[in-house]
PDB file of C-alpha atoms in Angstrom:
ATOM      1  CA  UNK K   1     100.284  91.924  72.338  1.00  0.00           C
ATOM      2  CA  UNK K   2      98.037  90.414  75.272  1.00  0.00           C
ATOM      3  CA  UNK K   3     100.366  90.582  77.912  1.00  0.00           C
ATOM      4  CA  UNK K   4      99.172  88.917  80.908  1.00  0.00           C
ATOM      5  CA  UNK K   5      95.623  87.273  80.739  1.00  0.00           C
ATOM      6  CA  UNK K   6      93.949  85.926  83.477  1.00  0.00           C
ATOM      7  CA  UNK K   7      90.264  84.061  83.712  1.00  0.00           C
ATOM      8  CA  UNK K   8      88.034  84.310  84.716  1.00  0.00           C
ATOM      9  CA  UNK K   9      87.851  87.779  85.905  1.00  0.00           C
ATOM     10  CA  UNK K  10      84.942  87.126  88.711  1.00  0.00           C
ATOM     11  CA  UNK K  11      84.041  84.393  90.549  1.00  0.00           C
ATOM     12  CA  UNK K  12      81.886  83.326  93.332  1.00  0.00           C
ATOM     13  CA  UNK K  13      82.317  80.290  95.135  1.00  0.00           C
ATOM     14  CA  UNK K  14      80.884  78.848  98.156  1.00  0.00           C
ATOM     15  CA  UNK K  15      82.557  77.482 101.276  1.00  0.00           C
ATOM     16  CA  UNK K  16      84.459  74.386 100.713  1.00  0.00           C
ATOM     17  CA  UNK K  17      84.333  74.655  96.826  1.00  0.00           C
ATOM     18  CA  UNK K  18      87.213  74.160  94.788  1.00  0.00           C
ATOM     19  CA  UNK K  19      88.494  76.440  91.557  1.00  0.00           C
ATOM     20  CA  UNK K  20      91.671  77.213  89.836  1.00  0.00           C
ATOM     21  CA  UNK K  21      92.893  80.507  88.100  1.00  0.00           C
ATOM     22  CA  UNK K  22      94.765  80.562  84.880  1.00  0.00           C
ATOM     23  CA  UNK K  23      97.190  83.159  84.011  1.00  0.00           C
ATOM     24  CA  UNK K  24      98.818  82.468  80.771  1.00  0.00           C
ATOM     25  CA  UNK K  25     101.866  85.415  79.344  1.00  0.00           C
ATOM     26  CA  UNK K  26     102.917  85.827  75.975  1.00  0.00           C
ATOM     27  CA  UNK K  27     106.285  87.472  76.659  1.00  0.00           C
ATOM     28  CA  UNK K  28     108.573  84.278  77.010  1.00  0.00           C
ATOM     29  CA  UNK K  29     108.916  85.304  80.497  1.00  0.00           C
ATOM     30  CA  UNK K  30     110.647  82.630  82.596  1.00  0.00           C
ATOM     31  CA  UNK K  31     109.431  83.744  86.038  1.00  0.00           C
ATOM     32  CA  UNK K  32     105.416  84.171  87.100  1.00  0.00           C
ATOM     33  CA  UNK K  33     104.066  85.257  90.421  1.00  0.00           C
ATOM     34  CA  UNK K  34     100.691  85.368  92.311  1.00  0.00           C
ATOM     35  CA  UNK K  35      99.199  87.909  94.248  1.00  0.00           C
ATOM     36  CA  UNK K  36      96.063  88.991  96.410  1.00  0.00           C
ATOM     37  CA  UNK K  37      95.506  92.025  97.147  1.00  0.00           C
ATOM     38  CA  UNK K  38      93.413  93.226 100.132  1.00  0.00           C
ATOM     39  CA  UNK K  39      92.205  96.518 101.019  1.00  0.00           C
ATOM     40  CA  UNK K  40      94.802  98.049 103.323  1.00  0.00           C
ATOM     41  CA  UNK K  41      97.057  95.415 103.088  1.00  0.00           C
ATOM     42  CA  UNK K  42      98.825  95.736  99.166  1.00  0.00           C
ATOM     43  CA  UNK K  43      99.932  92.992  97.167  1.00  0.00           C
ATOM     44  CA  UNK K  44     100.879  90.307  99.152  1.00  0.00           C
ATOM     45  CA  UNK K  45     102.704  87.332  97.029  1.00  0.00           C
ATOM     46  CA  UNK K  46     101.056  83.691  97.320  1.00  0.00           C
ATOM     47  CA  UNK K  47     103.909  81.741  95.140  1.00  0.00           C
ATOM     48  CA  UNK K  48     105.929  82.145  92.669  1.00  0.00           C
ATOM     49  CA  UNK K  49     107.611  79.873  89.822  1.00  0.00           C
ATOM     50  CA  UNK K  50     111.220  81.165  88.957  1.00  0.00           C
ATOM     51  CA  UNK K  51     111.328  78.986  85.781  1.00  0.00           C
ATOM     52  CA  UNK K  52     109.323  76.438  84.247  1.00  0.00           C
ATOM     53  CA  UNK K  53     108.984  73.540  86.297  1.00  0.00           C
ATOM     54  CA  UNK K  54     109.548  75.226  89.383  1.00  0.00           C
ATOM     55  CA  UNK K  55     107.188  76.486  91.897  1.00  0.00           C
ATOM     56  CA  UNK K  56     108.275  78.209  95.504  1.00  0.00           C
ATOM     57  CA  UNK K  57     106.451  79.343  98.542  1.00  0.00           C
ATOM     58  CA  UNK K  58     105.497  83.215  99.252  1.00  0.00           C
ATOM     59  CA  UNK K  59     104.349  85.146 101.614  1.00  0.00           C
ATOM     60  CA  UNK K  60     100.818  83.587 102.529  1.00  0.00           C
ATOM     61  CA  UNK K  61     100.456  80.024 100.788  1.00  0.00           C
ATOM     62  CA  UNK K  62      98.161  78.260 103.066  1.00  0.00           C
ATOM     63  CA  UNK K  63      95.211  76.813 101.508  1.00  0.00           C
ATOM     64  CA  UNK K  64      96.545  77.343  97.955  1.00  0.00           C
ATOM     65  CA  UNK K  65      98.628  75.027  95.136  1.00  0.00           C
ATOM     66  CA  UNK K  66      99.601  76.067  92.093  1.00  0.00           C
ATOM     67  CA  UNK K  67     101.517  74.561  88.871  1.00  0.00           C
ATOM     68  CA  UNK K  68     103.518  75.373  86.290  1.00  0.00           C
ATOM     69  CA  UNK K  69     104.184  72.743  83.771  1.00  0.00           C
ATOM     70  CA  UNK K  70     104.562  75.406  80.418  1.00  0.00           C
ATOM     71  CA  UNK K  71     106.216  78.382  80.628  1.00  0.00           C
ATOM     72  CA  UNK K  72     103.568  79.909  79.568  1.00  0.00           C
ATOM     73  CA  UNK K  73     100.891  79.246  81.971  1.00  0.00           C
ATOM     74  CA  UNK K  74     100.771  79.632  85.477  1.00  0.00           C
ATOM     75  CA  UNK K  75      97.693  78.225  87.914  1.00  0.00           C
ATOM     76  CA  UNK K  76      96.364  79.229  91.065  1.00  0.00           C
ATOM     77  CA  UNK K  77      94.411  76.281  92.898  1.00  0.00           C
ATOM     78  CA  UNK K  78      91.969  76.420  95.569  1.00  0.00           C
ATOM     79  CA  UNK K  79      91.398  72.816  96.920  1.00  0.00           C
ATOM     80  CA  UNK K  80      88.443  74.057  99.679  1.00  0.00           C
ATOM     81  CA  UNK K  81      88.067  77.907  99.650  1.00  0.00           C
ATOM     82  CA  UNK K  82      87.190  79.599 102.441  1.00  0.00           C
ATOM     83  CA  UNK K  83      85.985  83.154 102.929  1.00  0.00           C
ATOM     84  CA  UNK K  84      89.101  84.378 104.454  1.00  0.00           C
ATOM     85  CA  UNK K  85      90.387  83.701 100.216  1.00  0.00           C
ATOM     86  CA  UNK K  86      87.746  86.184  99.186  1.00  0.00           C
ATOM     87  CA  UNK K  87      90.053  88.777  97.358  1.00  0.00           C
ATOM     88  CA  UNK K  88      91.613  90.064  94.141  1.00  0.00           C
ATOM     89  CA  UNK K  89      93.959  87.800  92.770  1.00  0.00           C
ATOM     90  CA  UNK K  90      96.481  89.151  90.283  1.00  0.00           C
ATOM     91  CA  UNK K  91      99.126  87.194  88.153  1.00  0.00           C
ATOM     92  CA  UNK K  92     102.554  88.992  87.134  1.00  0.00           C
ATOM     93  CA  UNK K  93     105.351  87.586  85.033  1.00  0.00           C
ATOM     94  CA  UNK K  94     108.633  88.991  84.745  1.00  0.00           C
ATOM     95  CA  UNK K  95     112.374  88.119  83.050  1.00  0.00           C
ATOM     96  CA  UNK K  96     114.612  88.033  86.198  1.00  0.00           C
ATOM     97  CA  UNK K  97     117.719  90.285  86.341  1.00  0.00           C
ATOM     98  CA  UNK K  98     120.528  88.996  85.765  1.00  0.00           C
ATOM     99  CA  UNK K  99     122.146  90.720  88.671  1.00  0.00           C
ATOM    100  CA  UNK K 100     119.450  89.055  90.484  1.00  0.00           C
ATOM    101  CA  UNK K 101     115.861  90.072  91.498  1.00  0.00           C
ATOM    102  CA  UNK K 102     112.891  89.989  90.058  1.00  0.00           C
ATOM    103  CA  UNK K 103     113.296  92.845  87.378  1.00  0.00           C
ATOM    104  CA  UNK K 104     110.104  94.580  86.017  1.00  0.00           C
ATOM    105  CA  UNK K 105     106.654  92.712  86.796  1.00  0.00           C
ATOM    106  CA  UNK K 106     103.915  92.533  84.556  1.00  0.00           C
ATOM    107  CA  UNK K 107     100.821  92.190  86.049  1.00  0.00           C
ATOM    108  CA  UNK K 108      97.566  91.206  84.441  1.00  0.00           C
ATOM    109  CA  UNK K 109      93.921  92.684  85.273  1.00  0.00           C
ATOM    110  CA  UNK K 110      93.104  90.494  88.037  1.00  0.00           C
ATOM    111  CA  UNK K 111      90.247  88.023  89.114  1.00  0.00           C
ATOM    112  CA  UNK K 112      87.941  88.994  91.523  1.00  0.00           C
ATOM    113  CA  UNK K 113      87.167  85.822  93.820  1.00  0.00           C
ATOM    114  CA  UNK K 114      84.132  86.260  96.405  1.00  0.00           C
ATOM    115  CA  UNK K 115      83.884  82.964  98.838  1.00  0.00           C
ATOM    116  CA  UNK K 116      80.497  82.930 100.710  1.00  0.00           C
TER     117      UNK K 116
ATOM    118  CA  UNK E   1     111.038  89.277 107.322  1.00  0.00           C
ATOM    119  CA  UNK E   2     110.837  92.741 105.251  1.00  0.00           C
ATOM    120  CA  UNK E   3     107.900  94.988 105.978  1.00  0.00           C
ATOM    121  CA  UNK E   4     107.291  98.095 104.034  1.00  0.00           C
ATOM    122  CA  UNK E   5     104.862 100.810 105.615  1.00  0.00           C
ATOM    123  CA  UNK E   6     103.226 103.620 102.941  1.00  0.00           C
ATOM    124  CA  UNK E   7     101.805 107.094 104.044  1.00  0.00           C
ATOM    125  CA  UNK E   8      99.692 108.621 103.501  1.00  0.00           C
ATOM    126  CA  UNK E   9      96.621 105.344 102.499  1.00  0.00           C
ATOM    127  CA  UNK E  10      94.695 108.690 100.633  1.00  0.00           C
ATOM    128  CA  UNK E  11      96.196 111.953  98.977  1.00  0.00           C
ATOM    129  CA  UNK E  12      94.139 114.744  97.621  1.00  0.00           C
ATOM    130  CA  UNK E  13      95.335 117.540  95.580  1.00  0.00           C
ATOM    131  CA  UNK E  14      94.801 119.708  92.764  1.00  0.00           C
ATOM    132  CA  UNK E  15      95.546 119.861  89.891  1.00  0.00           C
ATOM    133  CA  UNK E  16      99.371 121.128  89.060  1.00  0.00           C
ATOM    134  CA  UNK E  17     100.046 120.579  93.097  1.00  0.00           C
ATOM    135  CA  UNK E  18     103.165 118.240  93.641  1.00  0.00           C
ATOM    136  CA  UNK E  19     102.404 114.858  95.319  1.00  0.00           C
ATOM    137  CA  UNK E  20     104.587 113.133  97.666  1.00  0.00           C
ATOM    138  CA  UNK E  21     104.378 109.488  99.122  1.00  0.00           C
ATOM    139  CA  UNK E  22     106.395 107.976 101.765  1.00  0.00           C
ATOM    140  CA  UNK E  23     107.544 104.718 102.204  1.00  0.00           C
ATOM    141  CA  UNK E  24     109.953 102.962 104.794  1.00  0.00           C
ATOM    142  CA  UNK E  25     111.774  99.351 105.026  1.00  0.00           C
ATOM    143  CA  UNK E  26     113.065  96.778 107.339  1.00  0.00           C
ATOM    144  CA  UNK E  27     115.558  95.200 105.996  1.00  0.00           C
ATOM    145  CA  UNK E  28     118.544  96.816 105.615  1.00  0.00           C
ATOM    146  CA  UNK E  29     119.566  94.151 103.155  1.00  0.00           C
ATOM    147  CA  UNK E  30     116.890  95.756 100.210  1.00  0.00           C
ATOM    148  CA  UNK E  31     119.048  97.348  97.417  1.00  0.00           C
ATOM    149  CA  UNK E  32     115.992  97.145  94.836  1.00  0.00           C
ATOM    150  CA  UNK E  33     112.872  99.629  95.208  1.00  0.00           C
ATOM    151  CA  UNK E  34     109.846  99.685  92.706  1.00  0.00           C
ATOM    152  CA  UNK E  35     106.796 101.890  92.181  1.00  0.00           C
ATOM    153  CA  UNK E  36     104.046 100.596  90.461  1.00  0.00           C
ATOM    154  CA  UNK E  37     100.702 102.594  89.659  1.00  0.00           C
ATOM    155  CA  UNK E  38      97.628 101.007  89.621  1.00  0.00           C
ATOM    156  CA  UNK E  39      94.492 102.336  87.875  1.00  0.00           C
ATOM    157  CA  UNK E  40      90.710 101.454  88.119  1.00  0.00           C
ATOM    158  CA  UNK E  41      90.256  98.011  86.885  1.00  0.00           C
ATOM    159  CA  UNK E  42      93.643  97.555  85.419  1.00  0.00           C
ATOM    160  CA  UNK E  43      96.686  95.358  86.833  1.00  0.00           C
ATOM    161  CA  UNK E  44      99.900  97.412  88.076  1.00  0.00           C
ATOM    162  CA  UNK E  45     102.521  98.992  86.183  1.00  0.00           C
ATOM    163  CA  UNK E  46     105.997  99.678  87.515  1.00  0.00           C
ATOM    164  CA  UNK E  47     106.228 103.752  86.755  1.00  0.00           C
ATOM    165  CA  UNK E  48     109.840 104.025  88.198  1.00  0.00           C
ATOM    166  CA  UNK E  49     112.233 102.369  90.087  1.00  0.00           C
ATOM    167  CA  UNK E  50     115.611 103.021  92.073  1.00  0.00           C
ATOM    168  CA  UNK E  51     118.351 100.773  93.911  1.00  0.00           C
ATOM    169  CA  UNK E  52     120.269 101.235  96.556  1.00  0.00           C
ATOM    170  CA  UNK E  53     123.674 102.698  95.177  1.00  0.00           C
ATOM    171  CA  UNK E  54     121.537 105.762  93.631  1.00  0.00           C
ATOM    172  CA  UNK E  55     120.222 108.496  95.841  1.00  0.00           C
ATOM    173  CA  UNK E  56     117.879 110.020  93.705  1.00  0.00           C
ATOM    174  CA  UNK E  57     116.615 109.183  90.305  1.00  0.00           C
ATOM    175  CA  UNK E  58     113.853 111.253  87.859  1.00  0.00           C
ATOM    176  CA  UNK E  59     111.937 110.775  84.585  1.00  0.00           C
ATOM    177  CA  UNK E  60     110.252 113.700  83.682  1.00  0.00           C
ATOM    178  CA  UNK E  61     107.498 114.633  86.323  1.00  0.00           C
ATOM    179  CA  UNK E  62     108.206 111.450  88.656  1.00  0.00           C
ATOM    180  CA  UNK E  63     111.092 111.579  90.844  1.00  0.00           C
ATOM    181  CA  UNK E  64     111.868 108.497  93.864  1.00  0.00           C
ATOM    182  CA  UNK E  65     114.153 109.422  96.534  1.00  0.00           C
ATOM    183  CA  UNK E  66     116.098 107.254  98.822  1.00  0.00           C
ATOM    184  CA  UNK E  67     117.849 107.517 101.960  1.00  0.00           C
ATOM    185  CA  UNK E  68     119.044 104.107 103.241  1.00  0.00           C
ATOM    186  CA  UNK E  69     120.513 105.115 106.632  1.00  0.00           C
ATOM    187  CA  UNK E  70     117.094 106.155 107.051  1.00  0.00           C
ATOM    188  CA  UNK E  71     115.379 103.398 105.487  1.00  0.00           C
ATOM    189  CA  UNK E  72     113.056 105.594 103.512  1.00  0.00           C
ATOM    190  CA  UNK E  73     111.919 106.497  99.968  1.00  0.00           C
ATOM    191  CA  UNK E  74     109.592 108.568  98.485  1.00  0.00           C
ATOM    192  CA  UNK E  75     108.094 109.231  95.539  1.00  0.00           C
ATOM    193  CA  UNK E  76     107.299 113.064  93.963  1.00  0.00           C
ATOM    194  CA  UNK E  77     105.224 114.067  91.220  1.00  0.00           C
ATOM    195  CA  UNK E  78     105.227 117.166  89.843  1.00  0.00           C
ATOM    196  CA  UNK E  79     102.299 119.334  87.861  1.00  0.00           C
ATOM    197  CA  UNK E  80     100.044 116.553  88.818  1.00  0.00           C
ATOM    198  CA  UNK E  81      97.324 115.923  86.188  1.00  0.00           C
ATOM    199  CA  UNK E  82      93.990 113.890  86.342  1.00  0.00           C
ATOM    200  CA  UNK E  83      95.653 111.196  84.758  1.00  0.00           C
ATOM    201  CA  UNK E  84      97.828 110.406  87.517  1.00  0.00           C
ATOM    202  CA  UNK E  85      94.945 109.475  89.549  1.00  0.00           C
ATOM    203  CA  UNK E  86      95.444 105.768  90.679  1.00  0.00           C
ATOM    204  CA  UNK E  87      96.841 103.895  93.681  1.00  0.00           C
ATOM    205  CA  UNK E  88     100.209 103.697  93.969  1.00  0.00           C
ATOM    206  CA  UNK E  89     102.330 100.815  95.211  1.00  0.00           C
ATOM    207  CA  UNK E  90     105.988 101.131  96.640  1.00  0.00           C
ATOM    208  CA  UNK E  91     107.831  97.791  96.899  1.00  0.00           C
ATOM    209  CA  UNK E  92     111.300  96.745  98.205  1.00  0.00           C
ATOM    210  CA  UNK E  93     113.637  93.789  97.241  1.00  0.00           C
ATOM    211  CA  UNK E  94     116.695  91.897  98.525  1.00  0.00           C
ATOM    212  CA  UNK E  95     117.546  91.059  94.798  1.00  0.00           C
ATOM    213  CA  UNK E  96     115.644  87.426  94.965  1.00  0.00           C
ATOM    214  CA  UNK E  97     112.121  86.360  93.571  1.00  0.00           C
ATOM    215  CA  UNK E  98     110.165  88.071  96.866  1.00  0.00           C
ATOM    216  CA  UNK E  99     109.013  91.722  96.316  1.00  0.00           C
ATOM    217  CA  UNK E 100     107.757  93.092  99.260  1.00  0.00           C
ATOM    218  CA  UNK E 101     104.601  95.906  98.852  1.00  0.00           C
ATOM    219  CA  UNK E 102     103.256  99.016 100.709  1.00  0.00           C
ATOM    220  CA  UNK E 103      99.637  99.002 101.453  1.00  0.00           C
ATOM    221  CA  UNK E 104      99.338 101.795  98.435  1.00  0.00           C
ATOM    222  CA  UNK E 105      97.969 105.355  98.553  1.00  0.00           C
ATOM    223  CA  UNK E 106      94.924 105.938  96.502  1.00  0.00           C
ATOM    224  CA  UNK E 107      95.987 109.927  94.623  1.00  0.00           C
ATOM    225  CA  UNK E 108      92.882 111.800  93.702  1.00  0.00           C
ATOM    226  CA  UNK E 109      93.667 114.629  91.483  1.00  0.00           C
ATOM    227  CA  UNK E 110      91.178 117.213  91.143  1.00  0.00           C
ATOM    228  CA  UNK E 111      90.611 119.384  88.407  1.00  0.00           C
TER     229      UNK E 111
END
C-alpha cells in the first residue's frame, strides 16, 4: 500500500520559474492538504481540498494554486517562485470525521523545493 | 486566529529517562489535539491524539495531557528508547479542515 506519494522529491528552480507538485493517495480519501514546513516554524497549511472538486484557502496561499479534479490527486502550483517558497512541501490526505475535523492525516515524504 | 507555541525546540535524554513536551493554544474554541512524530526523511505520523472532553489519555509508553482552563497539553513518554528519536509535532483543531501546528521539538535519545 503506497500511501501518499509525492514527486518529485527535490527540486531546484530559479527565480521566476514555474513548477507543480503532484501528490496522488491510494486510500479513497476525500480530503487532501498541503503543507511547508520551515525550520522553526512547523507545518504551516497552504490549501486544502475537502472533497473532490473543491479547493479552499489555508494559512499562507500567496503565490500558490492548486487543483483537484480526481480524488485521487492533488497539485501544488507555483506560477513564478520566489526564494521566500524555498521549503519542504508535504502532502497529507485524510477521511474527515464525521463529528467534524479533519480526523487522522496521512502525510507523504515530502518534496524538497530550493528557489535560487 | 489559533496559534500553538511548543517547548522545548530540542530535548536530550537518555535512554529509559521520561520525556515531556509542552504545548499551549489560543483558541479556546479547539476541542481536537494531535501529535504527530516525524522521523528523518519520512512524512509525519499522528502517534496519539486527545479532545477536549478527556483530561488525560495513554497508549502504552505515550501519554498527552490536557488542561483547557489552562490552555495546555503535553505529551510524556516513558522508558524512552532510540527509536523514539524524531521531531515531534503538537497540533490543535476547532473540528474544521484547519489544523494548526507547534514549531516541533527535535528528541534525541541517547544510548
Amino acid at each position: 500500500n503506497a500511501g501518499v506519494t509525492q514527486t518529485p522529491k527535490f527540486q531546484v528552480l530559479k527565480t521566476g520559474q514555474s513548477m507543480t507538485l503532484q501528490c496522488a493517495q491510494d486510500m479513497n480519501h476525500n480530503s487532501m492538504y498541503w503543507y511547508r514546513q520551515d525550520p522553526g516554524m512547523g507545518l504551516r497549511l497552504i490549501y486544502y481540498s475537502a472533497s473532490e472538486g473543491t479547493t479552499d484557502k489555508g494559512e499562507v496561499p500567496d503565490g500558490y494554486n492548486v487543483s483537484r479534479l480526481k480524488k485521487q490527486n492533488f497539485l501544488l502550483g507555483l506560477e513564478s517562485a520566489a526564494p521566500s517558497q524555498t521549503s519542504v512541501y508535504f502532502c497529507a490526505s485524510s477521511y474527515p470525521r464525521v463529528s467534524g475535523g479533519t480526523g487522522e492525516l496521512f502525510f507523504g515524504e515530502g518534496s524538497r523545493l530550493t528557489v535560487l | 486566529g489559533e496559534n500553538v507555541e511548543q517547548h522545548p525546540s530540542t530535548l536530550s535524554v537518555q535512554e529509559g529517562d521520561s520525556a515531556v513536551i509542552k504545548c499551549t493554544y489560543s483558541d479556546s474554541a479547539s476541542n481536537y489535539f494531535p501529535w504527530y512524530k516525524q522521523e528523518l526523511g519520512k512524512g509525519s505520523q499522528l502517534i496519539i491524539d486527545i479532545r477536549s472532553n478527556v483530561g488525560e489519555k495513554k497508549d502504552q509508553r505515550i501519554a498527552v495531557t490536557l488542561n483547557k482552563t489552562a490552555k495546555h497539553f503535553s505529551l510524556h513518554i516513558t522508558e524512552t528508547q532510540p527509536e523514539d528519536s524524531a521531531v515531534y509535532f503538537c497540533a490543535a483543531s476547532t473540528g474544521g479542515f484547519k489544523t494548526i501546528f507547534g514549531a516541533g521539538t527535535r528528541l534525541f535519545v541517547k544510548a
